[in-house]
CSV table of C-alpha atoms and ligand atoms in Angstrom, one decimal:
chain,number,residue,atom,x,y,z
A,109,MET,CA,25.2,-1.9,28.5
A,110,MET,CA,26.6,-2.3,32.1
A,111,GLU,CA,24.3,-5.5,32.4
A,112,ALA,CA,26.1,-6.7,29.0
A,113,LEU,CA,29.4,-6.2,30.0
A,114,ALA,CA,28.9,-7.9,33.5
A,115,ILE,CA,26.8,-10.9,32.2
A,116,HIS,CA,28.5,-12.1,29.0
A,117,GLY,CA,32.2,-10.8,29.5
A,118,GLY,CA,33.4,-7.7,27.7
A,119,PRO,CA,31.8,-4.7,26.3
A,120,PRO,CA,29.3,-5.0,23.6
A,121,VAL,CA,30.5,-6.0,20.3
A,122,ARG,CA,29.0,-2.7,18.7
A,123,ASN,CA,28.7,0.6,20.2
A,124,SER,CA,25.5,1.4,18.2
A,125,ILE,CA,22.8,-0.6,17.0
A,126,LEU,CA,22.7,-2.6,13.8
A,127,ALA,CA,19.1,-2.6,12.4
A,128,TYR,CA,18.0,-6.1,11.1
A,129,GLY,CA,16.6,-4.6,7.7
A,130,ARG,CA,16.5,-1.3,5.9
A,131,GLN,CA,16.0,0.2,2.4
A,132,SER,CA,19.0,1.1,0.1
A,133,ILE,CA,18.3,4.4,-1.6
A,134,ASP,CA,20.8,6.3,-3.9
A,135,ASP,CA,20.9,9.3,-5.8
A,136,SER,CA,19.7,7.6,-9.0
A,137,ASP,CA,16.3,7.0,-7.0
A,138,ILE,CA,16.2,10.5,-5.7
A,139,LYS,CA,16.7,11.9,-9.2
A,140,LYS,CA,13.9,9.7,-10.6
A,141,VAL,CA,11.6,10.7,-8.0
A,142,THR,CA,12.3,14.4,-8.3
A,143,GLU,CA,11.6,14.4,-12.0
A,144,VAL,CA,8.2,13.2,-11.2
A,145,LEU,CA,7.6,15.8,-8.6
A,146,LYS,CA,8.3,18.6,-11.2
A,147,GLY,CA,6.0,16.9,-13.8
A,148,GLU,CA,2.4,16.8,-14.4
A,149,TYR,CA,1.2,13.7,-12.6
A,150,LEU,CA,1.6,12.8,-9.0
A,151,THR,CA,-0.9,9.8,-9.3
A,152,THR,CA,-2.7,8.0,-12.0
A,153,GLY,CA,-0.1,9.1,-14.3
A,154,PRO,CA,2.2,7.3,-16.6
A,155,TYR,CA,4.7,5.9,-14.1
A,156,VAL,CA,2.4,3.8,-12.6
A,157,LYS,CA,1.8,1.6,-15.8
A,158,MET,CA,5.4,1.7,-16.7
A,159,PHE,CA,6.3,0.0,-13.2
A,160,GLU,CA,3.5,-2.4,-13.6
A,161,ASN,CA,5.0,-3.6,-17.0
A,162,GLN,CA,8.4,-3.8,-15.6
A,163,ILE,CA,7.3,-5.8,-12.7
A,164,ALA,CA,5.5,-8.1,-15.0
A,165,ALA,CA,8.4,-8.6,-17.4
A,166,TYR,CA,10.7,-9.1,-14.3
A,167,ALA,CA,8.5,-11.7,-12.7
A,168,GLY,CA,7.7,-13.4,-15.9
A,169,ALA,CA,3.9,-12.8,-15.7
A,170,LYS,CA,1.7,-11.4,-18.4
A,171,TYR,CA,0.1,-8.7,-16.0
A,172,ALA,CA,1.0,-6.7,-12.9
A,173,VAL,CA,-1.2,-4.5,-11.0
A,174,ALA,CA,0.5,-2.0,-8.3
A,175,VAL,CA,-1.3,-0.9,-5.2
A,176,SER,CA,-0.6,1.0,-1.9
A,177,SER,CA,0.8,-1.9,0.0
A,178,GLY,CA,1.7,-5.5,0.1
A,179,THR,CA,-1.5,-6.1,2.4
A,180,GLY,CA,-3.6,-4.1,-0.4
A,181,ALA,CA,-2.0,-6.6,-2.9
A,182,LEU,CA,-3.0,-9.7,-0.7
A,183,HIS,CA,-6.6,-8.2,-0.2
A,184,MET,CA,-7.0,-7.5,-4.0
A,185,ALA,CA,-5.7,-11.1,-4.7
A,186,CYS,CA,-8.2,-12.6,-2.6
A,187,SER,CA,-11.0,-10.5,-3.9
A,188,ALA,CA,-9.8,-11.5,-7.6
A,189,ALA,CA,-9.9,-15.4,-6.6
A,190,GLY,CA,-13.5,-14.8,-5.6
A,191,ILE,CA,-13.1,-15.4,-1.8
A,192,GLY,CA,-16.5,-14.5,-0.1
A,193,LYS,CA,-18.3,-15.4,3.0
A,194,GLY,CA,-17.6,-18.7,4.7
A,195,ASP,CA,-14.9,-19.6,1.9
A,196,GLN,CA,-11.9,-21.4,3.6
A,197,VAL,CA,-8.4,-20.3,2.4
A,198,ILE,CA,-5.4,-22.6,3.6
A,199,VAL,CA,-2.5,-20.1,4.9
A,200,SER,CA,0.8,-20.6,6.5
A,201,PRO,CA,0.8,-19.5,10.3
A,202,MET,CA,4.5,-18.9,9.8
A,203,THR,CA,3.9,-15.3,8.7
A,204,PHE,CA,2.9,-11.7,9.2
A,205,ALA,CA,-0.8,-11.4,10.0
A,206,ALA,CA,-1.4,-9.6,6.5
A,207,SER,CA,-1.3,-13.1,5.0
A,208,ALA,CA,-4.5,-14.3,6.9
A,209,ASN,CA,-6.1,-10.9,7.4
A,210,CYS,CA,-6.6,-10.5,3.7
A,211,VAL,CA,-9.0,-13.7,3.9
A,212,LEU,CA,-11.1,-12.2,6.7
A,213,TYR,CA,-11.3,-8.8,4.7
A,214,CYS,CA,-13.2,-10.9,2.2
A,215,GLY,CA,-15.4,-12.6,4.7
A,216,GLY,CA,-13.4,-15.9,4.3
A,217,ILE,CA,-12.1,-18.1,7.0
A,218,PRO,CA,-8.1,-18.7,7.2
A,219,VAL,CA,-7.6,-22.4,8.0
A,220,PHE,CA,-3.9,-23.1,9.2
A,221,ALA,CA,-1.6,-25.9,7.7
A,222,ASP,CA,1.4,-26.6,9.5
A,223,ILE,CA,5.1,-25.8,8.2
A,224,ASP,CA,7.8,-27.9,7.1
A,225,PRO,CA,10.6,-27.6,9.8
A,226,LEU,CA,13.5,-27.4,7.4
A,227,THR,CA,12.1,-24.6,5.3
A,228,LEU,CA,9.7,-22.9,7.6
A,229,ASN,CA,7.4,-23.1,4.5
A,230,ILE,CA,4.0,-24.6,4.4
A,231,ASP,CA,3.8,-28.3,4.3
A,232,PRO,CA,1.9,-29.5,1.3
A,233,GLY,CA,0.9,-32.5,3.1
A,234,ASP,CA,-0.8,-30.7,5.6
A,235,ILE,CA,-2.5,-28.6,3.1
A,236,GLU,CA,-4.2,-31.7,1.7
A,237,ARG,CA,-5.3,-32.6,5.4
A,238,LYS,CA,-6.9,-29.5,6.0
A,239,ILE,CA,-8.9,-29.6,2.9
A,240,THR,CA,-12.8,-29.5,3.1
A,241,PRO,CA,-15.8,-29.1,0.8
A,242,GLU,CA,-15.5,-25.1,1.8
A,243,THR,CA,-12.0,-24.7,0.7
A,244,LYS,CA,-11.5,-22.1,-2.1
A,245,ALA,CA,-7.9,-21.1,-2.2
A,246,VAL,CA,-4.6,-22.0,-0.6
A,247,LEU,CA,-2.2,-19.2,0.3
A,248,PRO,CA,1.4,-20.1,0.7
A,249,VAL,CA,4.2,-17.6,1.7
A,250,ASP,CA,7.7,-17.6,0.4
A,251,PHE,CA,9.3,-17.7,3.9
A,252,ALA,CA,12.5,-15.5,4.1
A,253,GLY,CA,12.6,-15.4,0.3
A,254,GLN,CA,12.7,-18.9,-0.4
A,255,SER,CA,9.9,-20.2,-2.5
A,256,ALA,CA,7.1,-22.7,-1.2
A,257,ASP,CA,7.0,-26.0,-2.9
A,258,MET,CA,4.7,-24.7,-5.8
A,259,ASP,CA,4.6,-27.9,-8.0
A,260,GLU,CA,3.5,-29.9,-5.0
A,261,ILE,CA,0.7,-27.1,-4.1
A,262,ASN,CA,-0.4,-26.6,-7.6
A,263,LYS,CA,-1.0,-30.3,-8.0
A,264,ILE,CA,-3.0,-30.2,-4.9
A,265,ALA,CA,-4.8,-27.1,-5.9
A,266,ARG,CA,-5.6,-28.6,-9.4
A,267,LYS,CA,-7.0,-31.8,-7.9
A,268,HIS,CA,-9.4,-29.9,-5.6
A,269,ASN,CA,-10.0,-26.8,-7.9
A,270,LEU,CA,-8.4,-24.4,-5.7
A,271,VAL,CA,-6.9,-21.0,-6.5
A,272,VAL,CA,-3.2,-20.7,-5.6
A,273,ILE,CA,-2.4,-17.1,-4.2
A,274,GLU,CA,1.3,-16.8,-3.4
A,275,ASP,CA,2.5,-14.3,-0.7
A,276,ALA,CA,5.7,-13.4,-2.1
A,277,ALA,CA,6.3,-10.2,0.0
A,278,HIS,CA,9.8,-11.6,0.5
A,279,ALA,CA,10.6,-13.3,-2.7
A,280,LEU,CA,10.6,-10.9,-5.8
A,281,GLY,CA,13.6,-11.9,-7.8
A,282,ALA,CA,13.9,-15.4,-6.1
A,283,SER,CA,13.2,-18.4,-8.3
A,284,TYR,CA,11.7,-21.9,-8.0
A,285,LYS,CA,13.2,-24.7,-10.2
A,286,GLY,CA,14.6,-22.1,-12.5
A,287,ARG,CA,11.3,-20.2,-12.6
A,288,LYS,CA,11.0,-16.6,-11.4
A,289,ILE,CA,8.7,-15.9,-8.6
A,290,GLY,CA,5.6,-14.6,-10.2
A,291,ARG,CA,4.9,-17.3,-12.7
A,292,ASN,CA,4.2,-20.2,-10.2
A,293,ALA,CA,0.8,-19.4,-8.8
A,294,ASP,CA,-2.6,-18.1,-10.2
A,295,LEU,CA,-1.8,-14.7,-8.3
A,296,THR,CA,1.5,-13.7,-6.9
A,297,ALA,CA,1.5,-10.8,-4.3
A,298,PHE,CA,4.5,-8.6,-3.5
A,299,SER,CA,5.4,-5.9,-1.1
A,300,PHE,CA,7.5,-3.0,-1.5
A,301,HIS,CA,7.8,-1.9,2.2
A,302,PRO,CA,11.4,-0.4,3.1
A,303,VAL,CA,12.7,-3.9,4.3
A,304,LYS,CA,11.6,-5.8,1.4
A,305,PRO,CA,13.7,-6.7,-1.8
A,306,ILE,CA,12.8,-3.3,-3.3
A,307,THR,CA,10.7,-0.4,-1.9
A,308,THR,CA,8.4,2.3,-2.8
A,309,GLY,CA,8.2,3.6,0.7
A,310,GLU,CA,4.7,1.6,0.8
A,311,GLY,CA,3.6,-0.4,-1.9
A,312,GLY,CA,2.7,-3.7,-3.4
A,313,ALA,CA,1.7,-5.3,-6.5
A,314,VAL,CA,0.0,-8.6,-7.9
A,315,ALA,CA,1.4,-10.5,-10.9
A,316,THR,CA,-1.1,-12.7,-12.7
A,317,ASP,CA,-1.5,-14.5,-16.2
A,318,ASN,CA,-5.2,-14.5,-16.1
A,319,GLU,CA,-6.7,-11.5,-17.9
A,320,HIS,CA,-10.0,-11.9,-16.0
A,321,TYR,CA,-8.4,-11.5,-12.7
A,322,TYR,CA,-6.2,-8.5,-14.2
A,323,ARG,CA,-9.4,-6.8,-15.3
A,324,HIS,CA,-10.8,-7.3,-11.8
A,325,MET,CA,-7.8,-6.0,-9.9
A,326,LEU,CA,-7.5,-2.7,-12.2
A,327,ARG,CA,-11.2,-1.9,-10.9
A,328,PHE,CA,-10.7,-3.3,-7.2
A,329,ARG,CA,-7.9,-0.6,-6.5
A,330,THR,CA,-10.0,2.3,-7.7
A,331,HIS,CA,-13.4,2.0,-6.0
A,332,GLY,CA,-14.8,-0.9,-8.3
A,333,VAL,CA,-14.9,1.7,-11.1
A,334,SER,CA,-14.7,1.1,-14.6
A,335,ARG,CA,-14.6,3.6,-17.6
A,336,GLU,CA,-14.4,0.7,-20.3
A,337,THR,CA,-18.3,0.1,-20.1
A,338,GLU,CA,-20.7,-1.0,-22.9
A,339,ILE,CA,-22.4,2.4,-22.7
A,340,SER,CA,-19.2,4.6,-22.8
A,341,LEU,CA,-18.0,2.4,-25.8
A,342,GLN,CA,-21.3,2.7,-27.4
A,343,THR,CA,-22.0,6.4,-26.9
A,344,GLY,CA,-18.4,7.6,-26.9
A,345,SER,CA,-19.1,9.4,-23.9
A,346,SER,CA,-15.7,9.9,-22.4
A,347,TRP,CA,-17.0,11.2,-19.0
A,348,TYR,CA,-19.1,8.1,-18.4
A,349,TYR,CA,-17.8,5.6,-15.7
A,350,GLU,CA,-19.5,3.0,-13.6
A,351,GLN,CA,-18.9,1.8,-10.2
A,352,GLN,CA,-19.6,-2.0,-10.9
A,353,PHE,CA,-18.7,-3.2,-7.1
A,354,LEU,CA,-17.3,-2.1,-3.9
A,355,GLY,CA,-13.7,-1.4,-4.3
A,356,TYR,CA,-11.1,0.7,-2.7
A,357,ASN,CA,-8.7,3.3,-3.1
A,358,TYR,CA,-5.4,1.3,-3.3
A,359,ARG,CA,-3.5,3.1,-5.7
A,360,LEU,CA,0.1,3.5,-5.7
A,361,THR,CA,1.1,7.1,-6.7
A,362,ASP,CA,3.6,8.0,-9.6
A,363,LEU,CA,6.2,9.3,-7.2
A,364,GLN,CA,6.2,5.8,-5.6
A,365,SER,CA,6.2,3.9,-9.0
A,366,ALA,CA,9.1,6.0,-10.4
A,367,LEU,CA,11.0,5.1,-7.2
A,368,GLY,CA,10.0,1.3,-7.7
A,369,SER,CA,11.2,1.4,-11.3
A,370,SER,CA,14.7,2.7,-10.2
A,371,GLN,CA,14.8,0.2,-7.5
A,372,LEU,CA,13.9,-2.6,-9.8
A,373,GLU,CA,17.0,-1.9,-11.8
A,374,LYS,CA,19.1,-2.6,-8.9
A,375,ILE,CA,17.4,-5.7,-7.4
A,376,ASP,CA,19.7,-8.2,-8.8
A,377,PHE,CA,22.6,-6.6,-7.2
A,378,PHE,CA,20.6,-6.1,-3.8
A,379,ILE,CA,19.9,-10.0,-4.0
A,380,SER,CA,23.5,-10.9,-4.8
A,381,ARG,CA,24.8,-8.8,-1.8
A,382,ARG,CA,22.1,-10.5,0.5
A,383,ARG,CA,23.3,-14.0,-0.7
A,384,TYR,CA,27.1,-13.0,0.0
A,385,LEU,CA,26.3,-11.5,3.4
A,386,ALA,CA,23.9,-14.9,4.1
A,387,GLN,CA,27.0,-16.9,2.8
A,388,LEU,CA,29.4,-15.3,5.4
A,389,TYR,CA,26.8,-16.1,8.2
A,390,SER,CA,26.3,-19.6,7.2
A,391,ALA,CA,30.1,-20.3,6.8
A,392,ALA,CA,30.5,-19.3,10.5
A,393,PHE,CA,27.0,-20.8,11.8
A,394,SER,CA,26.7,-24.2,9.9
A,395,PRO,CA,29.5,-25.7,11.9
A,396,MET,CA,28.0,-24.6,15.3
A,397,ASP,CA,26.0,-27.5,17.0
A,398,GLU,CA,23.8,-25.1,19.2
A,399,LEU,CA,21.8,-23.6,16.3
A,400,ILE,CA,20.6,-24.6,12.9
A,401,ALA,CA,21.4,-22.2,10.2
A,402,PRO,CA,19.0,-21.6,7.2
A,403,ARG,CA,19.5,-23.8,4.0
A,404,GLU,CA,18.5,-23.3,0.5
A,405,THR,CA,16.5,-26.2,-0.9
A,406,ASP,CA,18.0,-27.6,-4.2
A,407,TYR,CA,14.9,-26.5,-6.0
A,408,SER,CA,15.0,-22.8,-5.1
A,409,VAL,CA,17.4,-19.6,-5.3
A,410,SER,CA,16.2,-17.6,-2.2
A,411,GLY,CA,15.9,-13.8,-2.1
A,412,TRP,CA,17.4,-14.0,1.4
A,413,HIS,CA,15.0,-11.4,2.7
A,414,ILE,CA,15.7,-12.4,6.0
A,415,TYR,CA,18.1,-14.8,7.7
A,416,VAL,CA,16.6,-16.8,10.6
A,417,ILE,CA,18.5,-19.1,12.8
A,418,ARG,CA,16.8,-21.6,15.1
A,419,LEU,CA,18.4,-22.5,18.5
A,420,LYS,CA,18.7,-26.1,19.8
A,421,LEU,CA,17.4,-25.3,23.0
A,422,PRO,CA,18.6,-28.5,24.7
A,423,LEU,CA,22.2,-27.6,24.2
A,424,LEU,CA,21.7,-24.2,25.9
A,425,ASN,CA,21.2,-23.1,29.4
A,426,ALA,CA,18.8,-20.3,28.1
A,427,ASP,CA,15.7,-20.1,26.1
A,428,ARG,CA,15.4,-17.9,22.9
A,429,ASN,CA,14.2,-14.7,24.9
A,430,THR,CA,17.2,-14.8,27.0
A,431,VAL,CA,19.5,-15.2,23.7
A,432,PHE,CA,17.6,-12.7,22.1
A,433,ALA,CA,18.1,-10.1,24.9
A,434,ALA,CA,21.7,-10.9,25.0
A,435,LEU,CA,22.1,-10.4,21.3
A,436,ARG,CA,20.1,-6.7,21.8
A,437,ALA,CA,22.7,-5.9,24.5
A,438,GLU,CA,25.6,-6.5,22.0
A,439,ASN,CA,23.7,-3.9,19.9
A,440,ILE,CA,22.6,-6.5,17.4
A,441,GLY,CA,19.2,-5.7,16.4
A,442,VAL,CA,17.7,-9.0,16.1
A,443,ASN,CA,14.1,-9.4,15.4
A,444,LEU,CA,11.7,-12.3,15.6
A,445,HIS,CA,9.7,-13.7,12.3
A,446,TYR,CA,7.1,-14.9,13.2
A,447,ILE,CA,4.6,-15.4,16.0
A,448,PRO,CA,2.1,-18.2,14.6
A,449,VAL,CA,-0.7,-15.8,13.2
A,450,TYR,CA,-3.4,-17.8,15.4
A,451,LEU,CA,-1.7,-17.1,18.6
A,452,HIS,CA,-2.3,-13.4,18.3
A,453,PRO,CA,-5.3,-12.2,20.6
A,454,TYR,CA,-7.5,-11.2,17.7
A,455,TYR,CA,-7.3,-14.7,16.4
A,456,LYS,CA,-7.7,-16.3,19.7
A,457,ARG,CA,-10.8,-14.2,19.9
A,458,LEU,CA,-12.1,-15.7,16.9
A,459,GLY,CA,-11.8,-19.0,18.3
A,460,TYR,CA,-8.3,-20.3,17.2
A,461,GLU,CA,-6.6,-22.2,19.8
A,462,ALA,CA,-2.7,-23.2,20.7
A,463,GLY,CA,-1.8,-26.5,19.4
A,464,LEU,CA,-3.1,-26.2,15.7
A,465,CYS,CA,0.3,-26.2,14.0
A,466,PRO,CA,2.6,-28.0,16.5
A,467,GLN,CA,5.6,-27.6,14.2
A,468,ALA,CA,5.2,-23.8,13.8
A,469,GLU,CA,4.7,-23.5,17.6
A,470,GLN,CA,8.0,-25.4,18.2
A,471,VAL,CA,9.9,-23.4,15.7
A,472,TYR,CA,8.6,-20.2,17.1
A,473,ARG,CA,10.3,-20.9,20.5
A,474,GLU,CA,13.7,-21.4,18.6
A,475,ILE,CA,13.9,-18.6,16.1
A,476,ILE,CA,15.8,-15.3,15.8
A,477,THR,CA,16.2,-13.1,12.8
A,478,LEU,CA,19.7,-11.7,12.3
A,479,PRO,CA,20.3,-8.3,10.6
A,480,LEU,CA,20.5,-8.7,6.7
A,481,PHE,CA,20.3,-6.1,4.1
A,482,PRO,CA,22.2,-5.0,0.9
A,483,SER,CA,23.9,-1.8,2.4
A,484,MET,CA,25.4,-3.6,5.4
A,485,SER,CA,29.1,-4.1,5.4
A,486,ASP,CA,31.2,-7.2,5.7
A,487,GLU,CA,32.4,-5.6,9.2
A,488,ASP,CA,28.8,-5.6,10.3
A,489,ALA,CA,28.2,-9.3,9.4
A,490,ARG,CA,31.4,-9.9,11.2
A,491,ASP,CA,30.0,-8.1,14.2
A,492,VAL,CA,26.8,-10.2,14.1
A,493,ILE,CA,28.8,-13.5,13.9
A,494,LYS,CA,31.0,-12.3,17.0
A,495,ALA,CA,28.1,-11.5,19.0
A,496,VAL,CA,26.1,-14.7,18.2
A,497,LYS,CA,29.4,-16.9,19.1
A,498,LYS,CA,30.0,-14.6,22.3
A,499,VAL,CA,26.5,-15.3,23.4
A,500,ILE,CA,26.2,-18.9,22.5
A,501,ASN,CA,29.4,-19.5,24.0
A,502,TYR,CA,28.4,-17.9,27.3
A,503,TYR,CA,25.0,-20.2,27.4
A,504,ARG,CA,26.4,-23.3,25.9
A,505,ARG,CA,25.4,-26.3,28.5
A,506,GLN,CA,28.5,-27.9,29.7
A,507,ASN,CA,27.9,-31.7,30.4
B,715,LIG,C1,5.5,-7.4,4.5
B,715,LIG,C2,4.7,-8.6,4.3
B,715,LIG,C3,3.1,-8.2,4.0
B,715,LIG,C4,2.6,-6.9,3.9
B,715,LIG,O1,3.0,-6.1,3.1
B,715,LIG,P1,3.0,-4.6,3.4
B,715,LIG,O2,3.6,-4.1,2.2
B,715,LIG,O3,3.9,-4.2,4.8
B,715,LIG,O4,1.4,-4.2,3.7
B,715,LIG,C5,2.5,-9.6,3.9
B,715,LIG,N1,3.0,-10.8,4.0
B,715,LIG,C6,4.3,-10.9,4.4
B,715,LIG,C7,4.9,-12.2,4.5
B,715,LIG,C8,5.2,-9.9,4.7
B,715,LIG,O5,6.4,-10.0,5.2
């Protein structure tokens, strides 16, 4: 803090740190979870199915299958899509590693296509360039809650017979050309981690209209086991079940499902609050030459999961890390989304090399994620604006 005072002039904008994201839990959430704790089933009970029906209805899909994490949801979606050994899946590099790890879990090969620097979403043109005879699926990510260009992606997928798996971990409640996220891909994966649009602690779900995928996923999340087999139907043996393939225990509990149902009732409020705060930011930042504020495309309504600014480095006497550290010194809990996945040491060991996606790598040098979550106050947002202006003023290059 002494250093902040010395370097940037004046005491830090805030006395205590403001996180970049956090859950919003109220008494109605606590009441719903307590009901389950007092009841019969903690897991595999009625709340799971109820939550799944609500997610499906909200996202505009026929079916939803809930699982224990967003990562599990992506793994399950890849399995449903039939990804296997040697299959290539085209993925955005500007994402959390789970978006590509799920392909590796199935024995497949993630192939990274570059991003559009305006939206930070996967560039459909580069998807087409990366298609080979081994390509089986494409896995776009709705970065920051703004939908990828799904019509373009679906068009390419139909032409090349690919499955489309949408990583909508950021985007429950957002929409694309008036259609809710959840009905624009063959399989759409959501996350309910505490910083995501709604939370179940840990949790996730996949939405689909495809009954075959749906049936596969119900078994996948519970060891590959089915009770609806020919033998049990013929003999009426209610004890009989079959393990039909190697599945997992990825079940979401009833406690979590009840919390999810309660959270889902408030999602539109959560998103409108995020949108309002984002507008406060954008009103302050859009006129500033030294940074690029995020923009909604005309075809999407973003869920505003995160607010990512890009620094115009030639106008500053500092690199991203310096600006990042200066904002932390002001007690603004900035974060970074994302390190391009293939630059992680594990991916490097698999043979991926820097230079693969030049746009993603350039953007990576410029980005900072500012705090944004529904329970943030207007005053918190004003602190963030003040701190960004203070730091940018300090590092502005003079001509
Ligand atoms: C959070 C997230 C995931 C993983 O979800 P978990 O629920 O944390 O397992 C996957 N993809 C993206 C883009 C995410 O932000």
